[in-house]
Amino acid sequence: MKILVATEKPFAKEATDGIRQIVENSGNELSLLEKYTDVNDFYKAVADAHALIVRSDKVTAEVIKAAQKLQIVVRAGAGYDNIDTAACTARNIVAMNTPGQNSNAVAELAIGLMIYMYRNTFTPGTGHELKGKKLGIHACGNIGRLVASIAKGFGMEVYGYDPFISADYLKANGIIPLSSAQELYSTCHFVSLHIPATEETKKSIGYELLSKMPKNGCLINTAREAVINEPELVKAMEERPDLKYGSDMMPSNAVEMKEKFGNRFFATPKKMGAETAEANINAGLAAANQIVKFFQTGDTTFKVN
Ligand code: NAD
């Protein structure tokens, strides 16, 4: 079987080497398309592939149409909003993610952003400490729970809201469960966002929630920009000169945000959360192993469609 790795933003070399080893040792063939700038190159490369590994690359209906032999696509990462899962399902193509494999990298970045924002993005002036502050984890999945455990080490009080996880489970993970997003935002100095981007969550974080935050409220977003209602974020930050926003995604209105809010706003130039060698290796190797297992035994453990 031909397994294509199509990465506009390539994996670290150790990850690509590891993927090659897994693919070739299992008697399959690896094809690499890295740093492509023209989507037509992607269409061409995928034409004879039986399996596809991507990172943030968009697997659109057009890609699926071009991939007439495709049986499985794996997003090396947690969020799979870059994959048209309906188009995959329509063609009986299995879509998977690799949950948990890059969570630690993202959790560490979230904590780093918290410090950076509370120290005025390292510009002169008096900042604040994390110790004793209340942290709200908005969605307590793999990344949220790791952020919670690191934050405990800083002496933060950790709260969480996740309607799909039981209160007992959150408590067992050192998180004080709250029963609504409203309660989370009105309680916590920091809110760290970890909700997936879905039809329900897109643009769901806006004025109503942000304007409820206590003094020196700071929103940290390592989830997806799509979940933010950008005009409402601007409105809340205009009204409340104490609010801050630190993001791992460049908002579409980044220039306006920088102009209006200076060092109360920061966004990484490119999504950096999973950009560690460790996370690349974990997610890349997991993707390769999942594909090999699928071809060998039909295993679909991490299927999302
Ligand atoms: P996960 O699947 O382990 O956890 C997601 C959690 O969200 C689940 O516990 C689920 O119950 C909860 N949830 C879903 N809808 C919700 C809602 N409406 N309100 C509250 N909670 C809700 O995923 P994860 O590994 O923790 O990743 C979370 C998100 O982080 C991903 O979906 C992805 O978008 C993003 N992510 C970003 C990077 C990056 O590079 N910045 C890397 C990995 C993941």
Short mmCIF file of C-alpha atoms and ligand atoms in Angstrom, two decimals:
data_model
loop_
_atom_site.label_atom_id
_atom_site.label_comp_id
_atom_site.label_asym_id
_atom_site.label_seq_id
_atom_site.Cartn_x
_atom_site.Cartn_y
_atom_site.Cartn_z
CA MET A 1 0.00 0.00 0.00
CA LYS A 2 1.17 3.52 -0.69
CA ILE A 3 1.11 5.84 2.30
CA LEU A 4 1.41 9.55 1.54
CA VAL A 5 2.61 12.06 4.12
CA ALA A 6 1.44 15.47 2.88
CA THR A 7 2.67 18.27 5.11
CA GLU A 8 2.76 21.88 4.05
CA LYS A 9 4.50 22.42 7.42
CA PRO A 10 6.72 19.30 7.65
CA PHE A 11 7.26 17.08 10.67
CA ALA A 12 10.61 17.23 12.48
CA LYS A 13 13.14 15.00 10.69
CA GLU A 14 13.20 12.41 13.52
CA ALA A 15 9.43 12.02 13.08
CA THR A 16 9.64 11.56 9.30
CA ASP A 17 12.47 9.02 9.74
CA GLY A 18 10.38 7.11 12.28
CA ILE A 19 7.31 7.13 10.03
CA ARG A 20 9.42 5.81 7.14
CA GLN A 21 10.74 2.99 9.31
CA ILE A 22 7.25 1.93 10.45
CA VAL A 23 5.82 2.09 6.92
CA GLU A 24 8.70 0.27 5.20
CA ASN A 25 9.15 -2.36 7.93
CA SER A 26 5.51 -3.30 7.44
CA GLY A 27 6.05 -3.81 3.71
CA ASN A 28 4.29 -0.62 2.64
CA GLU A 29 5.61 2.26 0.57
CA LEU A 30 6.12 5.84 1.79
CA SER A 31 5.60 8.90 -0.36
CA LEU A 32 6.49 12.37 0.97
CA LEU A 33 5.07 15.71 -0.10
CA GLU A 34 6.53 18.45 2.08
CA LYS A 35 6.34 22.26 2.01
CA TYR A 36 4.01 22.25 -0.99
CA THR A 37 2.72 25.67 -1.99
CA ASP A 38 0.32 24.64 -4.75
CA VAL A 39 -2.70 22.53 -3.81
CA ASN A 40 -2.51 20.93 -7.28
CA ASP A 41 0.68 19.19 -6.11
CA PHE A 42 -1.36 17.72 -3.27
CA TYR A 43 -4.08 16.51 -5.70
CA LYS A 44 -1.41 14.86 -7.88
CA ALA A 45 0.43 13.21 -4.99
CA VAL A 46 -2.73 11.80 -3.43
CA ALA A 47 -4.02 10.28 -6.70
CA ASP A 48 -2.45 6.85 -6.15
CA ALA A 49 -2.24 6.88 -2.32
CA HIS A 50 -4.09 4.25 -0.26
CA ALA A 51 -3.46 6.11 3.00
CA LEU A 52 -2.79 9.72 3.89
CA ILE A 53 -1.13 11.37 6.90
CA VAL A 54 -1.58 15.13 7.32
CA ARG A 55 -0.95 17.77 9.97
CA SER A 56 -2.95 21.01 9.58
CA ASP A 57 -3.28 20.42 5.83
CA LYS A 58 -6.83 20.80 4.56
CA VAL A 59 -8.35 17.54 3.36
CA THR A 60 -11.21 19.01 1.38
CA ALA A 61 -13.84 17.34 -0.80
CA GLU A 62 -11.56 18.18 -3.77
CA VAL A 63 -8.65 16.30 -2.18
CA ILE A 64 -10.93 13.32 -1.54
CA LYS A 65 -12.14 13.47 -5.14
CA ALA A 66 -8.54 13.42 -6.36
CA ALA A 67 -7.75 10.45 -4.10
CA GLN A 68 -9.52 7.63 -5.88
CA LYS A 69 -7.64 4.84 -4.06
CA LEU A 70 -7.75 6.34 -0.58
CA GLN A 71 -8.96 4.09 2.26
CA ILE A 72 -7.78 5.97 5.34
CA VAL A 73 -6.70 9.48 6.32
CA VAL A 74 -5.06 10.24 9.64
CA ARG A 75 -4.68 13.70 11.10
CA ALA A 76 -1.47 13.60 13.16
CA GLY A 77 -2.91 15.66 15.99
CA ALA A 78 -6.07 16.09 18.04
CA GLY A 79 -8.30 18.57 16.18
CA TYR A 80 -9.63 17.25 12.88
CA ASP A 81 -11.62 20.27 11.72
CA ASN A 82 -9.24 20.41 8.71
CA ILE A 83 -10.71 17.14 7.39
CA ASP A 84 -13.97 17.04 5.48
CA THR A 85 -15.21 13.99 7.37
CA ALA A 86 -18.54 13.95 5.50
CA ALA A 87 -16.68 13.68 2.17
CA CYS A 88 -14.60 10.82 3.66
CA THR A 89 -17.70 9.01 4.92
CA ALA A 90 -19.43 9.37 1.55
CA ARG A 91 -16.53 7.44 -0.01
CA ASN A 92 -16.17 4.96 2.88
CA ILE A 93 -12.80 6.42 3.80
CA VAL A 94 -11.85 6.06 7.46
CA ALA A 95 -10.79 9.34 9.09
CA MET A 96 -8.77 9.21 12.33
CA ASN A 97 -6.90 11.55 14.66
CA THR A 98 -4.13 10.70 17.14
CA PRO A 99 -5.63 11.87 20.44
CA GLY A 100 -3.32 12.74 23.32
CA GLN A 101 -0.09 12.52 21.33
CA ASN A 102 0.73 16.23 21.28
CA SER A 103 -1.16 17.28 24.40
CA ASN A 104 1.84 17.98 26.61
CA ALA A 105 3.39 20.34 24.05
CA VAL A 106 0.16 22.35 23.83
CA ALA A 107 -0.34 22.36 27.61
CA GLU A 108 3.16 23.73 28.18
CA LEU A 109 2.55 26.45 25.59
CA ALA A 110 -0.70 27.44 27.30
CA ILE A 111 1.15 27.90 30.59
CA GLY A 112 3.92 29.82 28.79
CA LEU A 113 1.33 32.16 27.28
CA MET A 114 -0.20 32.72 30.71
CA ILE A 115 3.14 33.85 32.14
CA TYR A 116 3.94 35.93 29.05
CA MET A 117 0.61 37.78 29.19
CA TYR A 118 0.78 38.36 32.95
CA ARG A 119 4.32 39.78 32.53
CA ASN A 120 3.15 42.31 29.93
CA THR A 121 4.73 40.32 27.06
CA PHE A 122 8.13 40.93 28.68
CA THR A 123 7.97 44.71 28.21
CA PRO A 124 8.99 46.99 31.10
CA GLY A 125 6.39 47.38 33.83
CA THR A 126 4.97 45.54 36.79
CA GLY A 127 3.28 42.26 36.04
CA HIS A 128 1.48 39.59 38.05
CA GLU A 129 2.20 36.05 39.20
CA LEU A 130 0.21 32.92 38.53
CA LYS A 131 0.36 31.76 42.14
CA GLY A 132 -2.97 32.04 43.92
CA LYS A 133 -4.88 33.00 40.75
CA LYS A 134 -7.95 31.12 39.61
CA LEU A 135 -7.60 29.19 36.38
CA GLY A 136 -10.63 27.99 34.41
CA ILE A 137 -10.17 25.06 32.06
CA HIS A 138 -12.78 25.38 29.31
CA ALA A 139 -13.05 21.74 28.12
CA CYS A 140 -11.19 19.21 30.20
CA GLY A 141 -9.94 16.74 27.60
CA ASN A 142 -6.35 15.57 27.17
CA ILE A 143 -4.83 19.05 26.96
CA GLY A 144 -7.11 20.72 29.51
CA ARG A 145 -6.31 18.14 32.18
CA LEU A 146 -2.57 18.50 31.58
CA VAL A 147 -2.80 22.30 31.86
CA ALA A 148 -4.65 21.77 35.13
CA SER A 149 -1.95 19.53 36.57
CA ILE A 150 0.91 21.88 35.57
CA ALA A 151 -1.00 24.90 36.92
CA LYS A 152 -1.36 23.18 40.30
CA GLY A 153 2.45 23.22 40.50
CA PHE A 154 2.31 27.00 40.17
CA GLY A 155 -0.08 27.19 43.12
CA MET A 156 -3.14 28.09 41.04
CA GLU A 157 -6.70 27.22 41.99
CA VAL A 158 -8.05 25.17 39.11
CA TYR A 159 -11.68 25.07 37.97
CA GLY A 160 -13.15 23.35 34.96
CA TYR A 161 -16.21 23.20 32.75
CA ASP A 162 -16.86 20.28 30.42
CA PRO A 163 -20.46 19.06 30.02
CA PHE A 164 -19.27 15.71 28.70
CA ILE A 165 -17.09 14.75 31.66
CA SER A 166 -18.41 13.78 35.09
CA ALA A 167 -17.80 16.01 38.10
CA ASP A 168 -16.20 13.07 39.93
CA TYR A 169 -13.69 12.54 37.14
CA LEU A 170 -12.76 16.23 37.16
CA LYS A 171 -12.33 16.18 40.93
CA ALA A 172 -10.11 13.10 40.64
CA ASN A 173 -7.95 15.19 38.28
CA GLY A 174 -7.67 18.04 40.79
CA ILE A 175 -10.19 20.23 38.96
CA ILE A 176 -13.08 21.91 40.78
CA PRO A 177 -16.09 21.29 38.50
CA LEU A 178 -18.36 24.19 37.55
CA SER A 179 -21.71 23.76 35.90
CA SER A 180 -21.63 26.34 33.11
CA ALA A 181 -19.27 28.33 30.95
CA GLN A 182 -20.79 31.50 32.47
CA GLU A 183 -19.78 30.34 35.94
CA LEU A 184 -16.27 29.50 34.73
CA TYR A 185 -15.67 32.92 33.17
CA SER A 186 -17.15 34.85 36.07
CA THR A 187 -15.00 32.91 38.56
CA CYS A 188 -11.57 32.72 36.91
CA HIS A 189 -8.73 35.21 36.28
CA PHE A 190 -7.47 32.98 33.49
CA VAL A 191 -9.54 30.88 31.15
CA SER A 192 -7.61 28.39 29.06
CA LEU A 193 -9.61 27.30 26.02
CA HIS A 194 -9.54 23.65 24.93
CA ILE A 195 -12.87 23.18 23.14
CA PRO A 196 -12.81 21.64 19.66
CA ALA A 197 -14.04 23.81 16.76
CA THR A 198 -17.46 22.39 15.89
CA GLU A 199 -20.65 23.87 14.46
CA GLU A 200 -21.78 24.34 18.06
CA THR A 201 -18.60 25.96 19.41
CA LYS A 202 -17.60 28.22 16.49
CA LYS A 203 -17.77 31.92 17.49
CA SER A 204 -19.11 30.84 20.90
CA ILE A 205 -16.57 32.77 22.99
CA GLY A 206 -17.62 36.38 22.95
CA TYR A 207 -18.75 39.42 24.89
CA GLU A 208 -21.23 37.63 27.18
CA LEU A 209 -18.53 35.41 28.66
CA LEU A 210 -15.50 37.71 28.50
CA SER A 211 -17.15 40.72 30.09
CA LYS A 212 -17.93 38.54 33.14
CA MET A 213 -14.27 37.82 33.93
CA PRO A 214 -12.84 39.19 37.18
CA LYS A 215 -10.35 42.09 37.18
CA ASN A 216 -7.19 41.29 35.18
CA GLY A 217 -9.00 38.55 33.29
CA CYS A 218 -6.90 36.80 30.68
CA LEU A 219 -8.12 34.48 27.93
CA ILE A 220 -5.61 31.94 26.65
CA ASN A 221 -6.49 30.22 23.39
CA THR A 222 -4.53 27.19 22.24
CA ALA A 223 -7.69 25.59 20.80
CA ARG A 224 -8.84 27.19 17.54
CA GLU A 225 -9.37 30.80 16.43
CA ALA A 226 -12.72 29.79 14.94
CA VAL A 227 -14.23 29.46 18.43
CA ILE A 228 -13.69 33.18 19.10
CA ASN A 229 -16.23 35.81 18.16
CA GLU A 230 -13.57 38.34 17.15
CA PRO A 231 -15.69 41.55 17.01
CA GLU A 232 -17.11 40.72 20.45
CA LEU A 233 -13.63 40.05 21.85
CA VAL A 234 -12.60 43.51 20.62
CA LYS A 235 -15.69 45.05 22.22
CA ALA A 236 -14.99 43.38 25.57
CA MET A 237 -11.32 44.45 25.52
CA GLU A 238 -12.25 48.02 24.56
CA GLU A 239 -14.64 48.27 27.49
CA ARG A 240 -12.31 46.55 29.92
CA PRO A 241 -8.72 47.87 29.74
CA ASP A 242 -7.67 45.13 32.19
CA LEU A 243 -8.55 42.20 29.90
CA LYS A 244 -5.85 40.34 27.96
CA TYR A 245 -5.85 37.79 25.14
CA GLY A 246 -3.00 35.40 24.40
CA SER A 247 -3.45 33.07 21.46
CA ASP A 248 -1.66 30.32 19.57
CA MET A 249 -3.55 31.32 16.45
CA MET A 250 -3.33 34.58 14.53
CA PRO A 251 -6.77 36.24 14.60
CA SER A 252 -8.07 37.57 11.28
CA ASN A 253 -8.11 41.04 12.89
CA ALA A 254 -4.60 40.77 14.40
CA VAL A 255 -3.48 44.17 13.05
CA GLU A 256 -6.48 45.92 14.62
CA MET A 257 -5.95 43.99 17.88
CA LYS A 258 -2.26 44.94 18.08
CA GLU A 259 -3.01 48.59 17.31
CA LYS A 260 -5.83 48.83 19.84
CA PHE A 261 -4.48 46.69 22.65
CA GLY A 262 -0.66 46.68 22.42
CA ASN A 263 0.82 44.18 24.84
CA ARG A 264 -2.61 43.14 26.15
CA PHE A 265 -2.73 41.01 23.01
CA PHE A 266 -0.31 38.43 21.69
CA ALA A 267 -0.58 35.74 19.04
CA THR A 268 2.08 33.32 17.86
CA PRO A 269 2.99 34.05 14.23
CA LYS A 270 2.10 30.47 13.27
CA LYS A 271 0.34 27.83 15.35
CA MET A 272 3.11 26.60 17.69
CA GLY A 273 1.27 24.40 20.18
CA ALA A 274 2.29 21.04 18.75
CA GLU A 275 5.61 22.31 17.36
CA THR A 276 7.98 20.30 19.49
CA ALA A 277 10.12 17.42 18.28
CA GLU A 278 8.53 15.25 20.96
CA ALA A 279 4.97 16.00 19.84
CA ASN A 280 5.89 15.56 16.15
CA ILE A 281 7.40 12.18 16.90
CA ASN A 282 4.52 11.03 19.11
CA ALA A 283 1.79 12.10 16.69
CA GLY A 284 3.61 11.13 13.47
CA LEU A 285 4.55 7.67 14.69
CA ALA A 286 1.08 7.09 16.12
CA ALA A 287 -0.44 8.02 12.74
CA ALA A 288 1.86 5.58 10.91
CA ASN A 289 1.18 2.78 13.41
CA GLN A 290 -2.59 3.34 13.20
CA ILE A 291 -2.49 3.05 9.41
CA VAL A 292 -0.35 -0.09 9.45
CA LYS A 293 -2.68 -1.68 12.02
CA PHE A 294 -5.71 -0.69 9.94
CA PHE A 295 -4.27 -2.40 6.85
CA GLN A 296 -3.17 -5.45 8.83
CA THR A 297 -6.23 -6.04 11.03
CA GLY A 298 -8.93 -3.54 10.02
CA ASP A 299 -8.52 -1.77 13.39
CA THR A 300 -10.42 1.55 13.49
CA THR A 301 -9.92 2.49 17.15
CA PHE A 302 -9.37 6.21 16.54
CA LYS A 303 -11.98 6.63 13.81
CA VAL A 304 -13.79 10.00 14.00
CA ASN A 305 -16.31 9.61 11.14
P1 NAD B 1 -9.90 16.15 23.53
O1 NAD B 1 -10.76 15.52 22.52
O2 NAD B 1 -9.06 15.28 24.42
O3 NAD B 1 -10.77 17.09 24.48
C1 NAD B 1 -11.77 17.93 24.00
C2 NAD B 1 -12.74 18.16 25.15
O4 NAD B 1 -13.69 19.13 24.75
C3 NAD B 1 -13.53 16.91 25.55
O5 NAD B 1 -13.32 16.61 26.92
C4 NAD B 1 -14.99 17.31 25.29
O6 NAD B 1 -15.86 16.77 26.26
C5 NAD B 1 -14.91 18.81 25.41
N1 NAD B 1 -15.96 19.56 24.75
C6 NAD B 1 -16.48 19.35 23.52
N2 NAD B 1 -17.42 20.27 23.26
C7 NAD B 1 -17.50 21.08 24.35
C8 NAD B 1 -18.29 22.21 24.69
N3 NAD B 1 -19.20 22.70 23.85
N4 NAD B 1 -18.07 22.81 25.90
C9 NAD B 1 -17.15 22.33 26.77
N5 NAD B 1 -16.39 21.24 26.50
C10 NAD B 1 -16.56 20.64 25.30
O7 NAD B 1 -8.96 17.17 22.74
P2 NAD B 1 -7.59 17.83 23.21
O8 NAD B 1 -6.47 16.97 22.81
O9 NAD B 1 -7.70 18.27 24.63
O10 NAD B 1 -7.58 19.09 22.23
C11 NAD B 1 -8.52 20.14 22.36
C12 NAD B 1 -8.46 21.04 21.16
O11 NAD B 1 -7.18 21.69 21.12
C13 NAD B 1 -8.52 20.29 19.80
O12 NAD B 1 -9.85 20.09 19.39
C14 NAD B 1 -7.76 21.21 18.87
O13 NAD B 1 -8.66 22.07 18.23
C15 NAD B 1 -6.85 22.00 19.79
N6 NAD B 1 -5.43 21.69 19.56
C16 NAD B 1 -4.59 22.71 19.25
C17 NAD B 1 -3.25 22.44 19.04
C18 NAD B 1 -2.29 23.55 18.75
O14 NAD B 1 -1.31 23.32 18.07
N7 NAD B 1 -2.52 24.74 19.28
C19 NAD B 1 -2.78 21.12 19.11
C20 NAD B 1 -3.66 20.11 19.47
C21 NAD B 1 -4.99 20.41 19.69
#
